[in-house]
Amino acid sequence: MLKKISAAMVGGLLLASTLAGCGGDDGGSGSGGGDDKITLGFSQVGAESGWRTANTKSIQEAAAAEGIDLKFSDAQGKQEKQIEAIRSFITQRVDVIAFSPVVESGWDPVLKEAKDAGIPVILTDRAVDSKDTSLYKTFLGSDFVEEGKKAGDWLAKEYQGKSDPVNIVELQGTPGAAPAIDRKTGFEEVIKTDPKFKIVASQTGKFERTSGKQTMETFLQSVKDIDVLYAHNDDMGLGAIEAIEAAGKKPGTDIKIITVDAVKDGMTALSENKINFIVECSPLLGPQLMQLVKKVKNSEEVPTRILTEETTFTPEQAKAALPDRKY
Ligand code: GYE
């Protein structure tokens, strides 16, 4: 599976460099400061997690490799800041706008402004809930519902044949964010089929380590018998591990832990059996994004939805994958 992913990624890179070698665009529409370089305005969520850091690096490196002029803006987790950044990209008349929406709702007005200005928009990583899908060209990212289901499937298998109640606590991502909503939905869809599974507490840890730790502390104080922690990302799981250890319990043994992402720190904890299972969510979206940017700039057709290829990891698989893990 890993081999498949690397092969797919190498394929993407090769295709991207072939495109770059074809002499770029004709300079037609965009500003880009007078030359025919494509200008991409990108608004990032923030720097809340290891996933996000790897995602930012992937986008910056891919833009540099493709000779795309990247205007990068960090929204520090705030939707208002993202809207401001998108408006400023429109004023600057960039060729293409891409962004990873902090939350799902509330984008229609600014997306309409971009459309009216004739600037194509690409959603990366997270989706929006706009009814009008003509407001953006495509969405590149993971299927978060599927990720939640994979987490639930692992749990169902782990407790197969047992009938005692299983008390689950859940650390949710940023309220209103697509991965928080969908990872919850997918997980619940699977576990609701067996009444022994109960989510006894569920609160946000904002996709951050410190917040994950704090919320886990409250869970440990308020819930008597926690069997399982489901954290919507590695960072919150890693914060929770600190809280569990401080409470004198053994993470991975006294409390089973499932997380999502598979960043290096998460994979390390998994290989040490402090986490029991990780659902992968790939942050390496840069190369594919740059190809899409070139295509929409040239008014070429692009698929409306592009899914990221992903796997899952057990402790043994994490041990095997760690030496080559880039992020
Ligand atoms: O899982 C989390 C990050 O949107 C997929 O955001 C991304 C999520 C990722 O903060 O770690």
PDB file of N, CA, C and O in Angstrom, residues 256-327:
ATOM      1  N   LYS A 256      -7.489   2.423  25.197  1.00  0.00           N
ATOM      2  CA  LYS A 256      -7.094   2.206  23.786  1.00  0.00           C
ATOM      3  C   LYS A 256      -7.255   3.522  23.038  1.00  0.00           C
ATOM      4  O   LYS A 256      -8.210   4.269  23.275  1.00  0.00           O
ATOM      5  N   ILE A 257      -6.333   3.791  22.121  1.00  0.00           N
ATOM      6  CA  ILE A 257      -6.364   5.090  21.426  1.00  0.00           C
ATOM      7  C   ILE A 257      -6.345   4.924  19.902  1.00  0.00           C
ATOM      8  O   ILE A 257      -5.502   4.217  19.352  1.00  0.00           O
ATOM      9  N   ILE A 258      -7.283   5.611  19.267  1.00  0.00           N
ATOM     10  CA  ILE A 258      -7.337   5.659  17.796  1.00  0.00           C
ATOM     11  C   ILE A 258      -7.209   7.128  17.396  1.00  0.00           C
ATOM     12  O   ILE A 258      -7.885   7.991  17.969  1.00  0.00           O
ATOM     13  N   THR A 259      -6.358   7.404  16.416  1.00  0.00           N
ATOM     14  CA  THR A 259      -6.238   8.790  15.935  1.00  0.00           C
ATOM     15  C   THR A 259      -6.280   8.808  14.403  1.00  0.00           C
ATOM     16  O   THR A 259      -6.300   7.762  13.760  1.00  0.00           O
ATOM     17  N   VAL A 260      -6.229  10.017  13.850  1.00  0.00           N
ATOM     18  CA  VAL A 260      -6.224  10.180  12.391  1.00  0.00           C
ATOM     19  C   VAL A 260      -5.056  11.097  12.017  1.00  0.00           C
ATOM     20  O   VAL A 260      -4.770  12.049  12.746  1.00  0.00           O
ATOM     21  N   ASP A 261      -4.409  10.881  10.911  1.00  0.00           N
ATOM     22  CA  ASP A 261      -3.346  11.679  10.278  1.00  0.00           C
ATOM     23  C   ASP A 261      -2.135  10.817   9.903  1.00  0.00           C
ATOM     24  O   ASP A 261      -1.759  10.762   8.758  1.00  0.00           O
ATOM     25  N   ALA A 262      -1.465  10.238  10.928  1.00  0.00           N
ATOM     26  CA  ALA A 262      -0.225   9.482  10.701  1.00  0.00           C
ATOM     27  C   ALA A 262       0.968  10.386  10.404  1.00  0.00           C
ATOM     28  O   ALA A 262       1.726  10.143   9.468  1.00  0.00           O
ATOM     29  N   VAL A 263       1.109  11.465  11.191  1.00  0.00           N
ATOM     30  CA  VAL A 263       2.338  12.262  11.129  1.00  0.00           C
ATOM     31  C   VAL A 263       3.399  11.542  11.969  1.00  0.00           C
ATOM     32  O   VAL A 263       3.074  10.632  12.733  1.00  0.00           O
ATOM     33  N   LYS A 264       4.650  11.952  11.813  1.00  0.00           N
ATOM     34  CA  LYS A 264       5.758  11.225  12.434  1.00  0.00           C
ATOM     35  C   LYS A 264       5.588  11.009  13.944  1.00  0.00           C
ATOM     36  O   LYS A 264       5.781   9.904  14.438  1.00  0.00           O
ATOM     37  N   ASP A 265       5.212  12.061  14.661  1.00  0.00           N
ATOM     38  CA  ASP A 265       5.066  11.927  16.117  1.00  0.00           C
ATOM     39  C   ASP A 265       3.969  10.924  16.474  1.00  0.00           C
ATOM     40  O   ASP A 265       4.091  10.157  17.430  1.00  0.00           O
ATOM     41  N   GLY A 266       2.898  10.940  15.701  1.00  0.00           N
ATOM     42  CA  GLY A 266       1.810   9.993  15.925  1.00  0.00           C
ATOM     43  C   GLY A 266       2.287   8.574  15.652  1.00  0.00           C
ATOM     44  O   GLY A 266       2.043   7.653  16.437  1.00  0.00           O
ATOM     45  N   MET A 267       2.992   8.418  14.549  1.00  0.00           N
ATOM     46  CA  MET A 267       3.494   7.092  14.154  1.00  0.00           C
ATOM     47  C   MET A 267       4.501   6.566  15.180  1.00  0.00           C
ATOM     48  O   MET A 267       4.569   5.368  15.441  1.00  0.00           O
ATOM     49  N   THR A 268       5.285   7.477  15.767  1.00  0.00           N
ATOM     50  CA  THR A 268       6.242   7.063  16.789  1.00  0.00           C
ATOM     51  C   THR A 268       5.491   6.523  18.009  1.00  0.00           C
ATOM     52  O   THR A 268       5.810   5.444  18.519  1.00  0.00           O
ATOM     53  N   ALA A 269       4.475   7.267  18.447  1.00  0.00           N
ATOM     54  CA  ALA A 269       3.668   6.814  19.599  1.00  0.00           C
ATOM     55  C   ALA A 269       2.970   5.486  19.276  1.00  0.00           C
ATOM     56  O   ALA A 269       2.847   4.610  20.133  1.00  0.00           O
ATOM     57  N   LEU A 270       2.554   5.327  18.032  1.00  0.00           N
ATOM     58  CA  LEU A 270       1.911   4.071  17.611  1.00  0.00           C
ATOM     59  C   LEU A 270       2.915   2.918  17.678  1.00  0.00           C
ATOM     60  O   LEU A 270       2.600   1.825  18.164  1.00  0.00           O
ATOM     61  N   SER A 271       4.138   3.186  17.216  1.00  0.00           N
ATOM     62  CA  SER A 271       5.154   2.130  17.225  1.00  0.00           C
ATOM     63  C   SER A 271       5.538   1.748  18.657  1.00  0.00           C
ATOM     64  O   SER A 271       6.046   0.660  18.906  1.00  0.00           O
ATOM     65  N   GLU A 272       5.286   2.656  19.603  1.00  0.00           N
ATOM     66  CA  GLU A 272       5.575   2.362  21.028  1.00  0.00           C
ATOM     67  C   GLU A 272       4.341   1.830  21.745  1.00  0.00           C
ATOM     68  O   GLU A 272       4.301   1.770  22.981  1.00  0.00           O
ATOM     69  N   ASN A 273       3.302   1.513  20.977  1.00  0.00           N
ATOM     70  CA  ASN A 273       2.035   0.987  21.515  1.00  0.00           C
ATOM     71  C   ASN A 273       1.309   1.935  22.475  1.00  0.00           C
ATOM     72  O   ASN A 273       0.509   1.502  23.287  1.00  0.00           O
ATOM     73  N   LYS A 274       1.583   3.237  22.348  1.00  0.00           N
ATOM     74  CA  LYS A 274       0.827   4.212  23.155  1.00  0.00           C
ATOM     75  C   LYS A 274      -0.437   4.604  22.410  1.00  0.00           C
ATOM     76  O   LYS A 274      -1.400   5.085  22.998  1.00  0.00           O
ATOM     77  N   ILE A 275      -0.392   4.497  21.104  1.00  0.00           N
ATOM     78  CA  ILE A 275      -1.589   4.609  20.266  1.00  0.00           C
ATOM     79  C   ILE A 275      -1.781   3.208  19.674  1.00  0.00           C
ATOM     80  O   ILE A 275      -0.803   2.491  19.435  1.00  0.00           O
ATOM     81  N   ASN A 276      -3.040   2.809  19.446  1.00  0.00           N
ATOM     82  CA  ASN A 276      -3.283   1.456  18.951  1.00  0.00           C
ATOM     83  C   ASN A 276      -3.546   1.380  17.448  1.00  0.00           C
ATOM     84  O   ASN A 276      -3.307   0.360  16.816  1.00  0.00           O
ATOM     85  N   PHE A 277      -4.056   2.487  16.876  1.00  0.00           N
ATOM     86  CA  PHE A 277      -4.412   2.445  15.456  1.00  0.00           C
ATOM     87  C   PHE A 277      -4.473   3.870  14.923  1.00  0.00           C
ATOM     88  O   PHE A 277      -5.002   4.762  15.582  1.00  0.00           O
ATOM     89  N   ILE A 278      -3.902   4.077  13.722  1.00  0.00           N
ATOM     90  CA  ILE A 278      -3.993   5.401  13.093  1.00  0.00           C
ATOM     91  C   ILE A 278      -4.564   5.274  11.677  1.00  0.00           C
ATOM     92  O   ILE A 278      -4.138   4.430  10.889  1.00  0.00           O
ATOM     93  N   VAL A 279      -5.531   6.127  11.387  1.00  0.00           N
ATOM     94  CA  VAL A 279      -6.080   6.231  10.038  1.00  0.00           C
ATOM     95  C   VAL A 279      -5.291   7.328   9.334  1.00  0.00           C
ATOM     96  O   VAL A 279      -5.209   8.454   9.832  1.00  0.00           O
ATOM     97  N   GLU A 280      -4.721   7.007   8.187  1.00  0.00           N
ATOM     98  CA  GLU A 280      -3.885   7.990   7.503  1.00  0.00           C
ATOM     99  C   GLU A 280      -4.718   9.059   6.793  1.00  0.00           C
ATOM    100  O   GLU A 280      -5.764   8.777   6.220  1.00  0.00           O
ATOM    101  N   CYS A 281      -4.206  10.306   6.853  1.00  0.00           N
ATOM    102  CA  CYS A 281      -4.771  11.412   6.078  1.00  0.00           C
ATOM    103  C   CYS A 281      -3.574  12.157   5.500  1.00  0.00           C
ATOM    104  O   CYS A 281      -2.784  12.730   6.251  1.00  0.00           O
ATOM    105  N   SER A 282      -3.404  12.120   4.204  1.00  0.00           N
ATOM    106  CA  SER A 282      -2.167  12.661   3.634  1.00  0.00           C
ATOM    107  C   SER A 282      -2.184  14.182   3.469  1.00  0.00           C
ATOM    108  O   SER A 282      -3.097  14.732   2.848  1.00  0.00           O
ATOM    109  N   PRO A 283      -1.151  14.851   3.998  1.00  0.00           N
ATOM    110  CA  PRO A 283      -1.057  16.310   3.826  1.00  0.00           C
ATOM    111  C   PRO A 283      -0.285  16.710   2.561  1.00  0.00           C
ATOM    112  O   PRO A 283      -0.176  17.887   2.251  1.00  0.00           O
ATOM    113  N   LEU A 284       0.231  15.730   1.837  1.00  0.00           N
ATOM    114  CA  LEU A 284       1.130  16.052   0.716  1.00  0.00           C
ATOM    115  C   LEU A 284       0.340  16.391  -0.557  1.00  0.00           C
ATOM    116  O   LEU A 284       0.395  15.683  -1.555  1.00  0.00           O
ATOM    117  N   LEU A 285      -0.392  17.487  -0.478  1.00  0.00           N
ATOM    118  CA  LEU A 285      -1.288  17.850  -1.567  1.00  0.00           C
ATOM    119  C   LEU A 285      -0.652  18.810  -2.576  1.00  0.00           C
ATOM    120  O   LEU A 285      -1.241  19.119  -3.613  1.00  0.00           O
ATOM    121  N   GLY A 286       0.551  19.291  -2.264  1.00  0.00           N
ATOM    122  CA  GLY A 286       1.182  20.330  -3.089  1.00  0.00           C
ATOM    123  C   GLY A 286       1.301  19.988  -4.571  1.00  0.00           C
ATOM    124  O   GLY A 286       0.794  20.737  -5.420  1.00  0.00           O
ATOM    125  N   PRO A 287       1.956  18.863  -4.924  1.00  0.00           N
ATOM    126  CA  PRO A 287       2.161  18.570  -6.351  1.00  0.00           C
ATOM    127  C   PRO A 287       0.852  18.488  -7.143  1.00  0.00           C
ATOM    128  O   PRO A 287       0.743  19.079  -8.227  1.00  0.00           O
ATOM    129  N   GLN A 288      -0.152  17.807  -6.583  1.00  0.00           N
ATOM    130  CA  GLN A 288      -1.435  17.709  -7.296  1.00  0.00           C
ATOM    131  C   GLN A 288      -2.112  19.071  -7.416  1.00  0.00           C
ATOM    132  O   GLN A 288      -2.707  19.397  -8.431  1.00  0.00           O
ATOM    133  N   LEU A 289      -1.999  19.863  -6.346  1.00  0.00           N
ATOM    134  CA  LEU A 289      -2.616  21.189  -6.373  1.00  0.00           C
ATOM    135  C   LEU A 289      -2.015  22.038  -7.502  1.00  0.00           C
ATOM    136  O   LEU A 289      -2.736  22.707  -8.239  1.00  0.00           O
ATOM    137  N   MET A 290      -0.677  21.995  -7.640  1.00  0.00           N
ATOM    138  CA  MET A 290      -0.039  22.842  -8.656  1.00  0.00           C
ATOM    139  C   MET A 290      -0.467  22.436 -10.071  1.00  0.00           C
ATOM    140  O   MET A 290      -0.624  23.281 -10.951  1.00  0.00           O
ATOM    141  N   GLN A 291      -0.674  21.137 -10.273  1.00  0.00           N
ATOM    142  CA  GLN A 291      -1.157  20.691 -11.590  1.00  0.00           C
ATOM    143  C   GLN A 291      -2.547  21.246 -11.870  1.00  0.00           C
ATOM    144  O   GLN A 291      -2.847  21.679 -12.981  1.00  0.00           O
ATOM    145  N   LEU A 292      -3.379  21.219 -10.823  1.00  0.00           N
ATOM    146  CA  LEU A 292      -4.740  21.743 -10.984  1.00  0.00           C
ATOM    147  C   LEU A 292      -4.718  23.237 -11.248  1.00  0.00           C
ATOM    148  O   LEU A 292      -5.491  23.754 -12.056  1.00  0.00           O
ATOM    149  N   VAL A 293      -3.824  23.939 -10.559  1.00  0.00           N
ATOM    150  CA  VAL A 293      -3.702  25.393 -10.739  1.00  0.00           C
ATOM    151  C   VAL A 293      -3.408  25.704 -12.215  1.00  0.00           C
ATOM    152  O   VAL A 293      -4.034  26.559 -12.828  1.00  0.00           O
ATOM    153  N   LYS A 294      -2.450  24.972 -12.786  1.00  0.00           N
ATOM    154  CA  LYS A 294      -2.099  25.196 -14.194  1.00  0.00           C
ATOM    155  C   LYS A 294      -3.288  24.926 -15.094  1.00  0.00           C
ATOM    156  O   LYS A 294      -3.540  25.668 -16.046  1.00  0.00           O
ATOM    157  N   LYS A 295      -3.996  23.856 -14.790  1.00  0.00           N
ATOM    158  CA  LYS A 295      -5.132  23.499 -15.651  1.00  0.00           C
ATOM    159  C   LYS A 295      -6.249  24.532 -15.581  1.00  0.00           C
ATOM    160  O   LYS A 295      -6.754  24.957 -16.618  1.00  0.00           O
ATOM    161  N   VAL A 296      -6.636  24.931 -14.376  1.00  0.00           N
ATOM    162  CA  VAL A 296      -7.746  25.897 -14.309  1.00  0.00           C
ATOM    163  C   VAL A 296      -7.326  27.254 -14.869  1.00  0.00           C
ATOM    164  O   VAL A 296      -8.130  27.962 -15.471  1.00  0.00           O
ATOM    165  N   LYS A 297      -6.052  27.578 -14.725  1.00  0.00           N
ATOM    166  CA  LYS A 297      -5.551  28.834 -15.312  1.00  0.00           C
ATOM    167  C   LYS A 297      -5.720  28.803 -16.836  1.00  0.00           C
ATOM    168  O   LYS A 297      -6.019  29.803 -17.464  1.00  0.00           O
ATOM    169  N   ASN A 298      -5.520  27.625 -17.417  1.00  0.00           N
ATOM    170  CA  ASN A 298      -5.663  27.484 -18.873  1.00  0.00           C
ATOM    171  C   ASN A 298      -7.066  27.093 -19.300  1.00  0.00           C
ATOM    172  O   ASN A 298      -7.266  26.615 -20.413  1.00  0.00           O
ATOM    173  N   SER A 299      -8.014  27.247 -18.370  1.00  0.00           N
ATOM    174  CA  SER A 299      -9.428  26.901 -18.626  1.00  0.00           C
ATOM    175  C   SER A 299      -9.635  25.464 -19.095  1.00  0.00           C
ATOM    176  O   SER A 299     -10.551  25.171 -19.851  1.00  0.00           O
ATOM    177  N   GLU A 300      -8.752  24.564 -18.655  1.00  0.00           N
ATOM    178  CA  GLU A 300      -8.952  23.147 -18.987  1.00  0.00           C
ATOM    179  C   GLU A 300      -9.957  22.538 -18.027  1.00  0.00           C
ATOM    180  O   GLU A 300     -10.095  23.002 -16.894  1.00  0.00           O
ATOM    181  N   GLU A 301     -10.623  21.487 -18.461  1.00  0.00           N
ATOM    182  CA  GLU A 301     -11.564  20.765 -17.610  1.00  0.00           C
ATOM    183  C   GLU A 301     -10.817  20.058 -16.484  1.00  0.00           C
ATOM    184  O   GLU A 301      -9.758  19.479 -16.720  1.00  0.00           O
ATOM    185  N   VAL A 302     -11.358  20.096 -15.281  1.00  0.00           N
ATOM    186  CA  VAL A 302     -10.771  19.302 -14.185  1.00  0.00           C
ATOM    187  C   VAL A 302     -11.907  18.538 -13.507  1.00  0.00           C
ATOM    188  O   VAL A 302     -13.047  19.005 -13.503  1.00  0.00           O
ATOM    189  N   PRO A 303     -11.621  17.372 -12.922  1.00  0.00           N
ATOM    190  CA  PRO A 303     -12.683  16.658 -12.207  1.00  0.00           C
ATOM    191  C   PRO A 303     -13.167  17.512 -11.043  1.00  0.00           C
ATOM    192  O   PRO A 303     -12.379  18.281 -10.466  1.00  0.00           O
ATOM    193  N   THR A 304     -14.454  17.389 -10.681  1.00  0.00           N
ATOM    194  CA  THR A 304     -14.973  18.253  -9.618  1.00  0.00           C
ATOM    195  C   THR A 304     -14.509  17.801  -8.238  1.00  0.00           C
ATOM    196  O   THR A 304     -14.529  18.564  -7.277  1.00  0.00           O
ATOM    197  N   ARG A 305     -14.066  16.540  -8.131  1.00  0.00           N
ATOM    198  CA  ARG A 305     -13.626  16.016  -6.831  1.00  0.00           C
ATOM    199  C   ARG A 305     -12.403  15.140  -7.055  1.00  0.00           C
ATOM    200  O   ARG A 305     -12.449  14.205  -7.862  1.00  0.00           O
ATOM    201  N   ILE A 306     -11.319  15.433  -6.348  1.00  0.00           N
ATOM    202  CA  ILE A 306     -10.123  14.598  -6.459  1.00  0.00           C
ATOM    203  C   ILE A 306      -9.771  14.062  -5.079  1.00  0.00           C
ATOM    204  O   ILE A 306      -9.475  14.828  -4.154  1.00  0.00           O
ATOM    205  N   LEU A 307      -9.821  12.758  -4.960  1.00  0.00           N
ATOM    206  CA  LEU A 307      -9.610  12.108  -3.659  1.00  0.00           C
ATOM    207  C   LEU A 307      -8.143  11.778  -3.425  1.00  0.00           C
ATOM    208  O   LEU A 307      -7.433  11.394  -4.349  1.00  0.00           O
ATOM    209  N   THR A 308      -7.723  11.886  -2.181  1.00  0.00           N
ATOM    210  CA  THR A 308      -6.357  11.516  -1.812  1.00  0.00           C
ATOM    211  C   THR A 308      -6.324  10.022  -1.481  1.00  0.00           C
ATOM    212  O   THR A 308      -7.255   9.510  -0.879  1.00  0.00           O
ATOM    213  N   GLU A 309      -5.243   9.387  -1.862  1.00  0.00           N
ATOM    214  CA  GLU A 309      -5.108   7.953  -1.586  1.00  0.00           C
ATOM    215  C   GLU A 309      -4.527   7.739  -0.190  1.00  0.00           C
ATOM    216  O   GLU A 309      -3.524   8.366   0.165  1.00  0.00           O
ATOM    217  N   GLU A 310      -5.158   6.886   0.605  1.00  0.00           N
ATOM    218  CA  GLU A 310      -4.716   6.743   1.994  1.00  0.00           C
ATOM    219  C   GLU A 310      -4.853   5.327   2.531  1.00  0.00           C
ATOM    220  O   GLU A 310      -5.645   4.548   2.048  1.00  0.00           O
ATOM    221  N   THR A 311      -4.121   5.067   3.614  1.00  0.00           N
ATOM    222  CA  THR A 311      -4.154   3.740   4.218  1.00  0.00           C
ATOM    223  C   THR A 311      -4.402   3.844   5.729  1.00  0.00           C
ATOM    224  O   THR A 311      -4.813   4.889   6.227  1.00  0.00           O
ATOM    225  N   THR A 312      -4.152   2.757   6.455  1.00  0.00           N
ATOM    226  CA  THR A 312      -4.246   2.773   7.921  1.00  0.00           C
ATOM    227  C   THR A 312      -3.002   2.097   8.491  1.00  0.00           C
ATOM    228  O   THR A 312      -2.318   1.378   7.770  1.00  0.00           O
ATOM    229  N   PHE A 313      -2.722   2.318   9.763  1.00  0.00           N
ATOM    230  CA  PHE A 313      -1.522   1.738  10.372  1.00  0.00           C
ATOM    231  C   PHE A 313      -1.788   1.079  11.721  1.00  0.00           C
ATOM    232  O   PHE A 313      -2.427   1.674  12.592  1.00  0.00           O
ATOM    233  N   THR A 314      -1.240  -0.119  11.900  1.00  0.00           N
ATOM    234  CA  THR A 314      -1.166  -0.779  13.203  1.00  0.00           C
ATOM    235  C   THR A 314       0.248  -0.498  13.746  1.00  0.00           C
ATOM    236  O   THR A 314       1.103  -0.010  12.991  1.00  0.00           O
ATOM    237  N   PRO A 315       0.533  -0.819  15.014  1.00  0.00           N
ATOM    238  CA  PRO A 315       1.887  -0.586  15.530  1.00  0.00           C
ATOM    239  C   PRO A 315       2.976  -1.244  14.667  1.00  0.00           C
ATOM    240  O   PRO A 315       4.000  -0.621  14.384  1.00  0.00           O
ATOM    241  N   GLU A 316       2.748  -2.456  14.237  1.00  0.00           N
ATOM    242  CA  GLU A 316       3.750  -3.147  13.406  1.00  0.00           C
ATOM    243  C   GLU A 316       3.979  -2.414  12.094  1.00  0.00           C
ATOM    244  O   GLU A 316       5.123  -2.232  11.650  1.00  0.00           O
ATOM    245  N   GLN A 317       2.900  -1.995  11.478  1.00  0.00           N
ATOM    246  CA  GLN A 317       3.015  -1.267  10.199  1.00  0.00           C
ATOM    247  C   GLN A 317       3.687   0.087  10.400  1.00  0.00           C
ATOM    248  O   GLN A 317       4.407   0.558   9.533  1.00  0.00           O
ATOM    249  N   ALA A 318       3.456   0.700  11.557  1.00  0.00           N
ATOM    250  CA  ALA A 318       4.091   1.991  11.840  1.00  0.00           C
ATOM    251  C   ALA A 318       5.601   1.806  11.966  1.00  0.00           C
ATOM    252  O   ALA A 318       6.381   2.607  11.445  1.00  0.00           O
ATOM    253  N   LYS A 319       6.000   0.751  12.644  1.00  0.00           N
ATOM    254  CA  LYS A 319       7.439   0.464  12.799  1.00  0.00           C
ATOM    255  C   LYS A 319       8.102   0.332  11.432  1.00  0.00           C
ATOM    256  O   LYS A 319       9.198   0.843  11.199  1.00  0.00           O
ATOM    257  N   ALA A 320       7.428  -0.363  10.537  1.00  0.00           N
ATOM    258  CA  ALA A 320       7.994  -0.585   9.200  1.00  0.00           C
ATOM    259  C   ALA A 320       8.028   0.712   8.385  1.00  0.00           C
ATOM    260  O   ALA A 320       8.956   0.941   7.619  1.00  0.00           O
ATOM    261  N   ALA A 321       7.021   1.565   8.569  1.00  0.00           N
ATOM    262  CA  ALA A 321       6.909   2.773   7.730  1.00  0.00           C
ATOM    263  C   ALA A 321       7.753   3.931   8.255  1.00  0.00           C
ATOM    264  O   ALA A 321       8.168   4.803   7.485  1.00  0.00           O
ATOM    265  N   LEU A 322       8.034   3.945   9.557  1.00  0.00           N
ATOM    266  CA  LEU A 322       8.693   5.116  10.172  1.00  0.00           C
ATOM    267  C   LEU A 322      10.012   5.557   9.531  1.00  0.00           C
ATOM    268  O   LEU A 322      10.201   6.753   9.310  1.00  0.00           O
ATOM    269  N   PRO A 323      10.921   4.620   9.229  1.00  0.00           N
ATOM    270  CA  PRO A 323      12.198   5.081   8.677  1.00  0.00           C
ATOM    271  C   PRO A 323      12.061   5.925   7.412  1.00  0.00           C
ATOM    272  O   PRO A 323      12.896   6.804   7.165  1.00  0.00           O
ATOM    273  N   ASP A 324      11.005   5.705   6.627  1.00  0.00           N
ATOM    274  CA  ASP A 324      10.845   6.467   5.380  1.00  0.00           C
ATOM    275  C   ASP A 324       9.824   7.584   5.502  1.00  0.00           C
ATOM    276  O   ASP A 324       9.523   8.260   4.511  1.00  0.00           O
ATOM    277  N   ARG A 325       9.290   7.766   6.682  1.00  0.00           N
ATOM    278  CA  ARG A 325       8.246   8.770   6.849  1.00  0.00           C
ATOM    279  C   ARG A 325       8.853  10.166   6.723  1.00  0.00           C
ATOM    280  O   ARG A 325       9.756  10.528   7.467  1.00  0.00           O
ATOM    281  N   LYS A 326       8.298  10.980   5.811  1.00  0.00           N
ATOM    282  CA  LYS A 326       8.904  12.291   5.522  1.00  0.00           C
ATOM    283  C   LYS A 326       8.351  13.397   6.436  1.00  0.00           C
ATOM    284  O   LYS A 326       8.877  14.488   6.488  1.00  0.00           O
ATOM    285  N   TYR A 327       7.233  13.156   7.096  1.00  0.00           N
ATOM    286  CA  TYR A 327       6.622  14.233   7.872  1.00  0.00           C
ATOM    287  C   TYR A 327       6.031  13.706   9.157  1.00  0.00           C
ATOM    288  O   TYR A 327       5.871  12.489   9.287  1.00  0.00           O
TER     289      TYR A 327
END
